[in-house]
Structure formats: C-alpha cells, structure tokens
C-alpha cells in the first residue's frame, strides 16, 4: 500500500466511523467502488475516495462533520468555504497532498 493509499484508508475509516455512530447510510461510488471490486482494494492510480449518500443522510453528515472529525481533518463545501467551486463536498486530511 502506498503512503497516499494509507491516508485514503485512514480518511475513509474516519468517515465510516462517523456514519456508523450517527446512523448515516453511505455508499462507495466511482473509482472507490471499482477498486474494491476489481482490485480488492485501491485502483493503483486513484488518489481520492468516492462516497455517496442520499440527500437526507448527506445533510445529517454535513451538520455533524465539522465537530466530529478529528483536528487533523476538515470538511469543506460551498456553505463553509469561501470560493468553493466543487459541486460536491470534500473531507481532507489537513496538510496532506495526494500523490502516487
């Protein structure tokens, strides 16, 4: 496992833990789902985790993410980050850049 994949797994585990503690249903999506099925882990060149939620579960996650994430992680969306341009929210490990 690469260092980037170790970071992604740590991030995924933290998000999954928050979802389980708060009864939030989530799904692997995109490359994360393909990697889990086809590669039994990560797609070697993938540098993110793709998670989907139904709107009601996402709204619940959005309300609690900032206070439930550990200090080294942060939640970003158009509601809490100035000039946020992505159509989806992101959870980041602070001061870590994705690389293969």
mmCIF file of N, CA, C and O in Angstrom:
data_model
loop_
_atom_site.group_PDB
_atom_site.id
_atom_site.type_symbol
_atom_site.label_atom_id
_atom_site.label_comp_id
_atom_site.label_asym_id
_atom_site.label_seq_id
_atom_site.Cartn_x
_atom_site.Cartn_y
_atom_site.Cartn_z
ATOM 1 N N UNK A 1 0.853 -1.180 0.000
ATOM 2 C CA UNK A 1 0.000 0.000 0.000
ATOM 3 C C UNK A 1 0.893 1.236 0.000
ATOM 4 O O UNK A 1 1.835 1.328 0.783
ATOM 5 N N UNK A 2 0.565 2.187 -0.861
ATOM 6 C CA UNK A 2 1.345 3.424 -0.921
ATOM 7 C C UNK A 2 0.973 4.339 0.245
ATOM 8 O O UNK A 2 -0.052 4.145 0.911
ATOM 9 N N UNK A 3 1.795 5.348 0.473
ATOM 10 C CA UNK A 3 1.505 6.333 1.530
ATOM 11 C C UNK A 3 0.173 7.032 1.248
ATOM 12 O O UNK A 3 -0.627 7.261 2.165
ATOM 13 N N UNK A 4 -0.067 7.383 -0.020
ATOM 14 C CA UNK A 4 -1.335 8.035 -0.382
ATOM 15 C C UNK A 4 -2.516 7.125 -0.062
ATOM 16 O O UNK A 4 -3.538 7.575 0.474
ATOM 17 N N UNK A 5 -2.391 5.842 -0.362
ATOM 18 C CA UNK A 5 -3.470 4.903 -0.073
ATOM 19 C C UNK A 5 -3.666 4.732 1.429
ATOM 20 O O UNK A 5 -4.797 4.582 1.894
ATOM 21 N N UNK A 6 -2.592 4.764 2.204
ATOM 22 C CA UNK A 6 -2.721 4.717 3.665
ATOM 23 C C UNK A 6 -3.526 5.909 4.171
ATOM 24 O O UNK A 6 -4.391 5.762 5.043
ATOM 25 N N UNK A 7 -3.246 7.097 3.617
ATOM 26 C CA UNK A 7 -4.001 8.293 4.003
ATOM 27 C C UNK A 7 -5.471 8.159 3.611
ATOM 28 O O UNK A 7 -6.371 8.516 4.381
ATOM 29 N N UNK A 8 -5.717 7.656 2.403
ATOM 30 C CA UNK A 8 -7.099 7.485 1.952
ATOM 31 C C UNK A 8 -7.855 6.497 2.832
ATOM 32 O O UNK A 8 -9.017 6.730 3.180
ATOM 33 N N UNK A 9 -7.205 5.412 3.215
ATOM 34 C CA UNK A 9 -7.852 4.432 4.085
ATOM 35 C C UNK A 9 -8.150 5.039 5.455
ATOM 36 O O UNK A 9 -9.230 4.820 6.016
ATOM 37 N N UNK A 10 -7.224 5.831 5.985
ATOM 38 C CA UNK A 10 -7.451 6.499 7.268
ATOM 39 C C UNK A 10 -8.654 7.442 7.159
ATOM 40 O O UNK A 10 -9.523 7.477 8.040
ATOM 41 N N UNK A 11 -8.728 8.190 6.069
ATOM 42 C CA UNK A 11 -9.834 9.113 5.840
ATOM 43 C C UNK A 11 -11.155 8.352 5.716
ATOM 44 O O UNK A 11 -12.152 8.697 6.361
ATOM 45 N N UNK A 12 -11.151 7.305 4.917
ATOM 46 C CA UNK A 12 -12.364 6.501 4.736
ATOM 47 C C UNK A 12 -12.829 5.905 6.064
ATOM 48 O O UNK A 12 -14.019 5.944 6.385
ATOM 49 N N UNK A 13 -11.906 5.363 6.835
ATOM 50 C CA UNK A 13 -12.272 4.764 8.118
ATOM 51 C C UNK A 13 -12.875 5.795 9.069
ATOM 52 O O UNK A 13 -13.820 5.487 9.803
ATOM 53 N N UNK A 14 -12.360 6.997 9.067
ATOM 54 C CA UNK A 14 -12.905 8.053 9.940
ATOM 55 C C UNK A 14 -14.320 8.432 9.501
ATOM 56 O O UNK A 14 -15.230 8.565 10.335
ATOM 57 N N UNK A 15 -14.522 8.594 8.201
ATOM 58 C CA UNK A 15 -15.856 8.922 7.690
ATOM 59 C C UNK A 15 -16.827 7.781 7.989
ATOM 60 O O UNK A 15 -17.951 8.017 8.446
ATOM 61 N N UNK A 16 -16.406 6.551 7.750
ATOM 62 C CA UNK A 16 -17.256 5.386 8.022
ATOM 63 C C UNK A 16 -17.620 5.315 9.505
ATOM 64 O O UNK A 16 -18.771 5.032 9.855
ATOM 65 N N UNK A 17 -16.663 5.594 10.375
ATOM 66 C CA UNK A 17 -16.926 5.574 11.819
ATOM 67 C C UNK A 17 -17.969 6.618 12.200
ATOM 68 O O UNK A 17 -18.900 6.331 12.961
ATOM 69 N N UNK A 18 -17.830 7.823 11.681
ATOM 70 C CA UNK A 18 -18.816 8.886 11.953
ATOM 71 C C UNK A 18 -20.196 8.445 11.457
ATOM 72 O O UNK A 18 -21.197 8.591 12.160
ATOM 73 N N UNK A 19 -20.244 7.904 10.250
ATOM 74 C CA UNK A 19 -21.525 7.464 9.701
ATOM 75 C C UNK A 19 -22.151 6.363 10.552
ATOM 76 O O UNK A 19 -23.356 6.401 10.820
ATOM 77 N N UNK A 20 -21.363 5.417 10.989
ATOM 78 C CA UNK A 20 -21.904 4.329 11.814
ATOM 79 C C UNK A 20 -22.406 4.849 13.161
ATOM 80 O O UNK A 20 -23.482 4.453 13.614
ATOM 81 N N UNK A 21 -21.649 5.745 13.786
ATOM 82 C CA UNK A 21 -22.062 6.283 15.091
ATOM 83 C C UNK A 21 -23.345 7.087 15.005
ATOM 84 O O UNK A 21 -24.085 7.194 15.985
ATOM 85 N N UNK A 22 -23.613 7.699 13.840
ATOM 86 C CA UNK A 22 -24.763 8.596 13.698
ATOM 87 C C UNK A 22 -25.843 8.042 12.766
ATOM 88 O O UNK A 22 -26.706 8.791 12.307
ATOM 89 N N UNK A 23 -25.768 6.745 12.480
ATOM 90 C CA UNK A 23 -26.769 6.083 11.627
ATOM 91 C C UNK A 23 -26.934 6.774 10.278
ATOM 92 O O UNK A 23 -28.057 7.023 9.829
ATOM 93 N N UNK A 24 -25.824 7.084 9.650
ATOM 94 C CA UNK A 24 -25.817 7.696 8.321
ATOM 95 C C UNK A 24 -25.446 6.611 7.312
ATOM 96 O O UNK A 24 -24.416 5.961 7.441
ATOM 97 N N UNK A 25 -26.296 6.427 6.321
ATOM 98 C CA UNK A 25 -26.052 5.420 5.296
ATOM 99 C C UNK A 25 -25.187 6.057 4.198
ATOM 100 O O UNK A 25 -25.482 7.145 3.717
ATOM 101 N N UNK A 26 -24.136 5.357 3.828
ATOM 102 C CA UNK A 26 -23.235 5.832 2.775
ATOM 103 C C UNK A 26 -22.913 4.676 1.845
ATOM 104 O O UNK A 26 -23.103 3.504 2.191
ATOM 105 N N UNK A 27 -22.432 5.006 0.647
ATOM 106 C CA UNK A 27 -22.089 4.007 -0.348
ATOM 107 C C UNK A 27 -20.741 4.347 -0.964
ATOM 108 O O UNK A 27 -20.441 5.523 -1.188
ATOM 109 N N UNK A 28 -19.955 3.333 -1.247
ATOM 110 C CA UNK A 28 -18.778 3.550 -2.079
ATOM 111 C C UNK A 28 -19.304 3.843 -3.476
ATOM 112 O O UNK A 28 -20.306 3.276 -3.904
ATOM 113 N N UNK A 29 -18.611 4.703 -4.198
ATOM 114 C CA UNK A 29 -19.020 5.056 -5.552
ATOM 115 C C UNK A 29 -17.779 5.202 -6.433
ATOM 116 O O UNK A 29 -16.648 5.180 -5.940
ATOM 117 N N UNK A 30 -17.986 5.370 -7.708
ATOM 118 C CA UNK A 30 -16.912 5.664 -8.654
ATOM 119 C C UNK A 30 -15.722 4.724 -8.558
ATOM 120 O O UNK A 30 -15.863 3.508 -8.413
ATOM 121 N N UNK A 31 -14.528 5.308 -8.617
ATOM 122 C CA UNK A 31 -13.295 4.541 -8.577
ATOM 123 C C UNK A 31 -13.103 3.768 -7.288
ATOM 124 O O UNK A 31 -12.464 2.713 -7.271
ATOM 125 N N UNK A 32 -13.649 4.263 -6.196
ATOM 126 C CA UNK A 32 -13.544 3.560 -4.915
ATOM 127 C C UNK A 32 -14.283 2.222 -4.987
ATOM 128 O O UNK A 32 -13.764 1.191 -4.556
ATOM 129 N N UNK A 33 -15.473 2.234 -5.551
ATOM 130 C CA UNK A 33 -16.244 1.002 -5.699
ATOM 131 C C UNK A 33 -15.582 0.060 -6.707
ATOM 132 O O UNK A 33 -15.452 -1.141 -6.453
ATOM 133 N N UNK A 34 -15.141 0.600 -7.830
ATOM 134 C CA UNK A 34 -14.457 -0.225 -8.830
ATOM 135 C C UNK A 34 -13.205 -0.859 -8.227
ATOM 136 O O UNK A 34 -12.938 -2.045 -8.414
ATOM 137 N N UNK A 35 -12.421 -0.066 -7.484
ATOM 138 C CA UNK A 35 -11.215 -0.594 -6.857
ATOM 139 C C UNK A 35 -11.523 -1.703 -5.876
ATOM 140 O O UNK A 35 -10.830 -2.727 -5.832
ATOM 141 N N UNK A 36 -12.558 -1.515 -5.072
ATOM 142 C CA UNK A 36 -12.923 -2.527 -4.079
ATOM 143 C C UNK A 36 -13.308 -3.840 -4.752
ATOM 144 O O UNK A 36 -12.943 -4.916 -4.278
ATOM 145 N N UNK A 37 -13.993 -3.758 -5.877
ATOM 146 C CA UNK A 37 -14.451 -4.968 -6.555
ATOM 147 C C UNK A 37 -13.356 -5.552 -7.451
ATOM 148 O O UNK A 37 -12.981 -6.709 -7.322
ATOM 149 N N UNK A 38 -12.825 -4.727 -8.338
ATOM 150 C CA UNK A 38 -11.893 -5.234 -9.342
ATOM 151 C C UNK A 38 -10.499 -5.493 -8.804
ATOM 152 O O UNK A 38 -9.851 -6.455 -9.171
ATOM 153 N N UNK A 39 -10.018 -4.610 -7.915
ATOM 154 C CA UNK A 39 -8.640 -4.712 -7.419
ATOM 155 C C UNK A 39 -8.564 -5.240 -5.987
ATOM 156 O O UNK A 39 -7.489 -5.340 -5.424
ATOM 157 N N UNK A 40 -9.727 -5.501 -5.391
ATOM 158 C CA UNK A 40 -9.776 -5.925 -3.983
ATOM 159 C C UNK A 40 -9.070 -4.914 -3.083
ATOM 160 O O UNK A 40 -8.420 -5.252 -2.104
ATOM 161 N N UNK A 41 -9.176 -3.660 -3.429
ATOM 162 C CA UNK A 41 -8.546 -2.572 -2.678
ATOM 163 C C UNK A 41 -8.662 -1.281 -3.478
ATOM 164 O O UNK A 41 -9.754 -0.867 -3.833
ATOM 165 N N UNK A 42 -7.542 -0.679 -3.769
ATOM 166 C CA UNK A 42 -7.497 0.590 -4.493
ATOM 167 C C UNK A 42 -7.158 0.385 -5.960
ATOM 168 O O UNK A 42 -6.375 -0.513 -6.302
ATOM 169 N N UNK A 43 -7.712 1.232 -6.823
ATOM 170 C CA UNK A 43 -7.191 1.344 -8.176
ATOM 171 C C UNK A 43 -5.823 2.002 -8.010
ATOM 172 O O UNK A 43 -5.723 3.043 -7.352
ATOM 173 N N UNK A 44 -4.760 1.450 -8.566
ATOM 174 C CA UNK A 44 -3.404 1.951 -8.288
ATOM 175 C C UNK A 44 -3.205 3.446 -8.523
ATOM 176 O O UNK A 44 -2.443 4.092 -7.828
ATOM 177 N N UNK A 45 -3.890 4.035 -9.485
ATOM 178 C CA UNK A 45 -3.677 5.440 -9.818
ATOM 179 C C UNK A 45 -4.726 6.378 -9.216
ATOM 180 O O UNK A 45 -4.667 7.587 -9.407
ATOM 181 N N UNK A 46 -5.662 5.847 -8.455
ATOM 182 C CA UNK A 46 -6.731 6.670 -7.872
ATOM 183 C C UNK A 46 -6.215 7.383 -6.621
ATOM 184 O O UNK A 46 -5.563 6.776 -5.782
ATOM 185 N N UNK A 47 -6.506 8.663 -6.494
ATOM 186 C CA UNK A 47 -5.994 9.449 -5.366
ATOM 187 C C UNK A 47 -7.114 10.118 -4.562
ATOM 188 O O UNK A 47 -6.909 11.143 -3.943
ATOM 189 N N UNK A 48 -8.310 9.505 -4.601
ATOM 190 C CA UNK A 48 -9.382 10.028 -3.766
ATOM 191 C C UNK A 48 -10.302 8.889 -3.363
ATOM 192 O O UNK A 48 -10.164 7.764 -3.821
ATOM 193 N N UNK A 49 -11.218 9.202 -2.469
ATOM 194 C CA UNK A 49 -12.244 8.258 -2.039
ATOM 195 C C UNK A 49 -13.587 8.830 -2.491
ATOM 196 O O UNK A 49 -13.875 10.005 -2.243
ATOM 197 N N UNK A 50 -14.372 8.018 -3.145
ATOM 198 C CA UNK A 50 -15.687 8.448 -3.628
ATOM 199 C C UNK A 50 -16.760 7.810 -2.750
ATOM 200 O O UNK A 50 -16.891 6.583 -2.709
ATOM 201 N N UNK A 51 -17.504 8.659 -2.057
ATOM 202 C CA UNK A 51 -18.578 8.204 -1.173
ATOM 203 C C UNK A 51 -19.848 8.953 -1.559
ATOM 204 O O UNK A 51 -19.823 10.167 -1.768
ATOM 205 N N UNK A 52 -20.952 8.226 -1.624
ATOM 206 C CA UNK A 52 -22.247 8.842 -1.944
ATOM 207 C C UNK A 52 -23.205 8.621 -0.779
ATOM 208 O O UNK A 52 -23.064 7.660 -0.018
ATOM 209 N N UNK A 53 -24.162 9.543 -0.650
ATOM 210 C CA UNK A 53 -25.205 9.454 0.371
ATOM 211 C C UNK A 53 -26.491 10.017 -0.209
ATOM 212 O O UNK A 53 -26.441 10.938 -1.023
ATOM 213 N N UNK A 54 -27.613 9.473 0.236
ATOM 214 C CA UNK A 54 -28.884 10.111 -0.112
ATOM 215 C C UNK A 54 -28.900 11.480 0.566
ATOM 216 O O UNK A 54 -28.267 11.698 1.592
ATOM 217 N N UNK A 55 -29.646 12.399 0.013
ATOM 218 C CA UNK A 55 -29.650 13.788 0.471
ATOM 219 C C UNK A 55 -29.870 13.914 1.977
ATOM 220 O O UNK A 55 -29.167 14.638 2.649
ATOM 221 N N UNK A 56 -30.868 13.207 2.518
ATOM 222 C CA UNK A 56 -31.148 13.353 3.958
ATOM 223 C C UNK A 56 -29.951 12.906 4.806
ATOM 224 O O UNK A 56 -29.648 13.515 5.827
ATOM 225 N N UNK A 57 -29.259 11.886 4.378
ATOM 226 C CA UNK A 57 -28.087 11.418 5.122
ATOM 227 C C UNK A 57 -26.907 12.367 4.934
ATOM 228 O O UNK A 57 -26.155 12.619 5.874
ATOM 229 N N UNK A 58 -26.769 12.896 3.718
ATOM 230 C CA UNK A 58 -25.714 13.881 3.487
ATOM 231 C C UNK A 58 -25.925 15.122 4.350
ATOM 232 O O UNK A 58 -24.985 15.637 4.959
ATOM 233 N N UNK A 59 -27.152 15.606 4.412
ATOM 234 C CA UNK A 59 -27.431 16.795 5.223
ATOM 235 C C UNK A 59 -27.089 16.535 6.692
ATOM 236 O O UNK A 59 -26.533 17.403 7.373
ATOM 237 N N UNK A 60 -27.392 15.358 7.171
ATOM 238 C CA UNK A 60 -27.048 14.999 8.550
ATOM 239 C C UNK A 60 -25.529 14.961 8.707
ATOM 240 O O UNK A 60 -24.985 15.495 9.680
ATOM 241 N N UNK A 61 -24.832 14.335 7.765
ATOM 242 C CA UNK A 61 -23.376 14.283 7.821
ATOM 243 C C UNK A 61 -22.784 15.696 7.782
ATOM 244 O O UNK A 61 -21.878 16.019 8.555
ATOM 245 N N UNK A 62 -23.313 16.537 6.913
ATOM 246 C CA UNK A 62 -22.811 17.909 6.790
ATOM 247 C C UNK A 62 -22.960 18.675 8.107
ATOM 248 O O UNK A 62 -22.096 19.479 8.465
ATOM 249 N N UNK A 63 -24.033 18.435 8.835
ATOM 250 C CA UNK A 63 -24.258 19.129 10.101
ATOM 251 C C UNK A 63 -23.285 18.699 11.187
ATOM 252 O O UNK A 63 -22.923 19.491 12.051
ATOM 253 N N UNK A 64 -22.859 17.447 11.166
ATOM 254 C CA UNK A 64 -22.013 16.961 12.255
ATOM 255 C C UNK A 64 -20.538 16.806 11.888
ATOM 256 O O UNK A 64 -19.701 16.690 12.776
ATOM 257 N N UNK A 65 -20.214 16.834 10.606
ATOM 258 C CA UNK A 65 -18.837 16.545 10.172
ATOM 259 C C UNK A 65 -17.809 17.466 10.817
ATOM 260 O O UNK A 65 -16.781 16.993 11.317
ATOM 261 N N UNK A 66 -18.066 18.751 10.813
ATOM 262 C CA UNK A 66 -17.066 19.693 11.338
ATOM 263 C C UNK A 66 -16.757 19.453 12.813
ATOM 264 O O UNK A 66 -15.619 19.586 13.238
ATOM 265 N N UNK A 67 -17.751 19.088 13.577
ATOM 266 C CA UNK A 67 -17.487 18.891 15.010
ATOM 267 C C UNK A 67 -17.043 17.471 15.340
ATOM 268 O O UNK A 67 -16.459 17.226 16.385
ATOM 269 N N UNK A 68 -17.298 16.506 14.457
ATOM 270 C CA UNK A 68 -16.943 15.109 14.739
ATOM 271 C C UNK A 68 -15.606 14.680 14.147
ATOM 272 O O UNK A 68 -15.036 13.693 14.600
ATOM 273 N N UNK A 69 -15.133 15.381 13.136
ATOM 274 C CA UNK A 69 -13.849 14.995 12.547
ATOM 275 C C UNK A 69 -12.716 15.318 13.507
ATOM 276 O O UNK A 69 -12.779 16.298 14.251
ATOM 277 N N UNK A 70 -11.668 14.514 13.506
ATOM 278 C CA UNK A 70 -10.513 14.839 14.347
ATOM 279 C C UNK A 70 -9.851 16.133 13.876
ATOM 280 O O UNK A 70 -10.085 16.594 12.754
ATOM 281 N N UNK A 71 -9.034 16.716 14.709
ATOM 282 C CA UNK A 71 -8.412 18.013 14.407
ATOM 283 C C UNK A 71 -7.574 18.019 13.130
ATOM 284 O O UNK A 71 -7.396 19.063 12.517
ATOM 285 N N UNK A 72 -7.068 16.867 12.724
ATOM 286 C CA UNK A 72 -6.222 16.835 11.533
ATOM 287 C C UNK A 72 -7.017 16.670 10.240
ATOM 288 O O UNK A 72 -6.439 16.557 9.161
ATOM 289 N N UNK A 73 -8.351 16.679 10.333
ATOM 290 C CA UNK A 73 -9.204 16.558 9.143
ATOM 291 C C UNK A 73 -10.193 17.710 9.092
ATOM 292 O O UNK A 73 -10.532 18.290 10.116
ATOM 293 N N UNK A 74 -10.644 18.016 7.873
ATOM 294 C CA UNK A 74 -11.594 19.124 7.719
ATOM 295 C C UNK A 74 -12.611 18.817 6.629
ATOM 296 O O UNK A 74 -12.322 18.120 5.656
ATOM 297 N N UNK A 75 -13.814 19.357 6.813
ATOM 298 C CA UNK A 75 -14.941 19.198 5.888
ATOM 299 C C UNK A 75 -15.124 20.513 5.144
ATOM 300 O O UNK A 75 -15.139 21.580 5.757
ATOM 301 N N UNK A 76 -15.270 20.438 3.816
ATOM 302 C CA UNK A 76 -15.418 21.642 3.002
ATOM 303 C C UNK A 76 -16.585 21.499 2.029
ATOM 304 O O UNK A 76 -16.782 20.450 1.422
ATOM 305 N N UNK A 77 -17.349 22.580 1.897
ATOM 306 C CA UNK A 77 -18.426 22.660 0.919
ATOM 307 C C UNK A 77 -18.680 24.141 0.634
ATOM 308 O O UNK A 77 -18.026 25.011 1.207
ATOM 309 N N UNK A 78 -19.634 24.416 -0.251
ATOM 310 C CA UNK A 78 -19.913 25.812 -0.605
ATOM 311 C C UNK A 78 -20.488 26.608 0.566
ATOM 312 O O UNK A 78 -20.434 27.827 0.575
ATOM 313 N N UNK A 79 -21.018 25.926 1.588
ATOM 314 C CA UNK A 79 -21.601 26.619 2.738
ATOM 315 C C UNK A 79 -20.571 27.110 3.747
ATOM 316 O O UNK A 79 -20.815 28.062 4.476
ATOM 317 N N UNK A 80 -19.414 26.437 3.817
ATOM 318 C CA UNK A 80 -18.454 26.801 4.866
ATOM 319 C C UNK A 80 -17.075 27.215 4.346
ATOM 320 O O UNK A 80 -16.205 27.530 5.144
ATOM 321 N N UNK A 81 -16.879 27.194 3.035
ATOM 322 C CA UNK A 81 -15.569 27.526 2.476
ATOM 323 C C UNK A 81 -15.734 28.570 1.385
ATOM 324 O O UNK A 81 -16.393 28.321 0.368
ATOM 325 N N UNK A 82 -15.138 29.722 1.593
ATOM 326 C CA UNK A 82 -15.239 30.819 0.634
ATOM 327 C C UNK A 82 -14.658 30.398 -0.722
ATOM 328 O O UNK A 82 -13.625 29.740 -0.788
ATOM 329 N N UNK A 83 -15.361 30.766 -1.788
ATOM 330 C CA UNK A 83 -14.963 30.474 -3.165
ATOM 331 C C UNK A 83 -14.840 28.978 -3.455
ATOM 332 O O UNK A 83 -14.060 28.571 -4.304
ATOM 333 N N UNK A 84 -15.601 28.171 -2.756
ATOM 334 C CA UNK A 84 -15.589 26.726 -3.002
ATOM 335 C C UNK A 84 -16.226 26.471 -4.355
ATOM 336 O O UNK A 84 -17.329 26.930 -4.628
ATOM 337 N N UNK A 85 -15.554 25.746 -5.224
ATOM 338 C CA UNK A 85 -16.011 25.598 -6.599
ATOM 339 C C UNK A 85 -16.487 24.196 -6.976
ATOM 340 O O UNK A 85 -17.023 23.993 -8.053
ATOM 341 N N UNK A 86 -16.288 23.225 -6.132
ATOM 342 C CA UNK A 86 -16.675 21.856 -6.481
ATOM 343 C C UNK A 86 -18.177 21.647 -6.279
ATOM 344 O O UNK A 86 -18.770 22.227 -5.389
ATOM 345 N N UNK A 87 -18.779 20.769 -7.072
ATOM 346 C CA UNK A 87 -20.221 20.511 -6.910
ATOM 347 C C UNK A 87 -20.532 19.562 -5.758
ATOM 348 O O UNK A 87 -21.693 19.339 -5.449
ATOM 349 N N UNK A 88 -19.506 19.007 -5.124
ATOM 350 C CA UNK A 88 -19.677 18.068 -4.028
ATOM 351 C C UNK A 88 -18.791 18.488 -2.855
ATOM 352 O O UNK A 88 -17.829 19.223 -3.029
ATOM 353 N N UNK A 89 -19.128 18.001 -1.689
ATOM 354 C CA UNK A 89 -18.323 18.299 -0.501
ATOM 355 C C UNK A 89 -17.059 17.442 -0.500
ATOM 356 O O UNK A 89 -16.991 16.410 -1.172
ATOM 357 N N UNK A 90 -16.059 17.877 0.272
ATOM 358 C CA UNK A 90 -14.829 17.109 0.419
ATOM 359 C C UNK A 90 -14.439 17.049 1.888
ATOM 360 O O UNK A 90 -14.707 17.970 2.653
ATOM 361 N N UNK A 91 -13.831 15.943 2.256
ATOM 362 C CA UNK A 91 -13.216 15.804 3.562
ATOM 363 C C UNK A 91 -11.732 15.596 3.303
ATOM 364 O O UNK A 91 -11.354 14.743 2.493
ATOM 365 N N UNK A 92 -10.913 16.400 3.948
ATOM 366 C CA UNK A 92 -9.476 16.377 3.703
ATOM 367 C C UNK A 92 -8.702 16.061 4.966
ATOM 368 O O UNK A 92 -9.134 16.395 6.066
ATOM 369 N N UNK A 93 -7.548 15.441 4.778
ATOM 370 C CA UNK A 93 -6.573 15.372 5.857
ATOM 371 C C UNK A 93 -5.733 16.624 5.688
ATOM 372 O O UNK A 93 -5.110 16.830 4.649
ATOM 373 N N UNK A 94 -5.754 17.491 6.672
ATOM 374 C CA UNK A 94 -5.070 18.783 6.564
ATOM 375 C C UNK A 94 -3.578 18.588 6.332
ATOM 376 O O UNK A 94 -2.954 17.700 6.911
ATOM 377 N N UNK A 95 -3.019 19.427 5.494
ATOM 378 C CA UNK A 95 -1.587 19.434 5.195
ATOM 379 C C UNK A 95 -1.088 18.151 4.536
ATOM 380 O O UNK A 95 0.103 17.834 4.640
ATOM 381 N N UNK A 96 -1.959 17.406 3.863
ATOM 382 C CA UNK A 96 -1.545 16.233 3.104
ATOM 383 C C UNK A 96 -1.992 16.425 1.666
ATOM 384 O O UNK A 96 -3.163 16.706 1.409
ATOM 385 N N UNK A 97 -1.057 16.285 0.736
ATOM 386 C CA UNK A 97 -1.393 16.390 -0.686
ATOM 387 C C UNK A 97 -1.396 14.999 -1.276
ATOM 388 O O UNK A 97 -0.558 14.161 -0.960
ATOM 389 N N UNK A 98 -2.354 14.746 -2.161
ATOM 390 C CA UNK A 98 -2.446 13.439 -2.812
ATOM 391 C C UNK A 98 -1.315 13.276 -3.815
ATOM 392 O O UNK A 98 -1.018 14.181 -4.586
ATOM 393 N N UNK A 99 -0.671 12.140 -3.753
ATOM 394 C CA UNK A 99 0.341 11.801 -4.743
ATOM 395 C C UNK A 99 0.470 10.294 -4.787
ATOM 396 O O UNK A 99 0.173 9.591 -3.836
ATOM 397 N N UNK A 100 0.915 9.806 -5.934
ATOM 398 C CA UNK A 100 1.058 8.351 -6.075
ATOM 399 C C UNK A 100 2.437 7.921 -5.733
ATOM 400 O O UNK A 100 3.425 8.268 -5.871
#
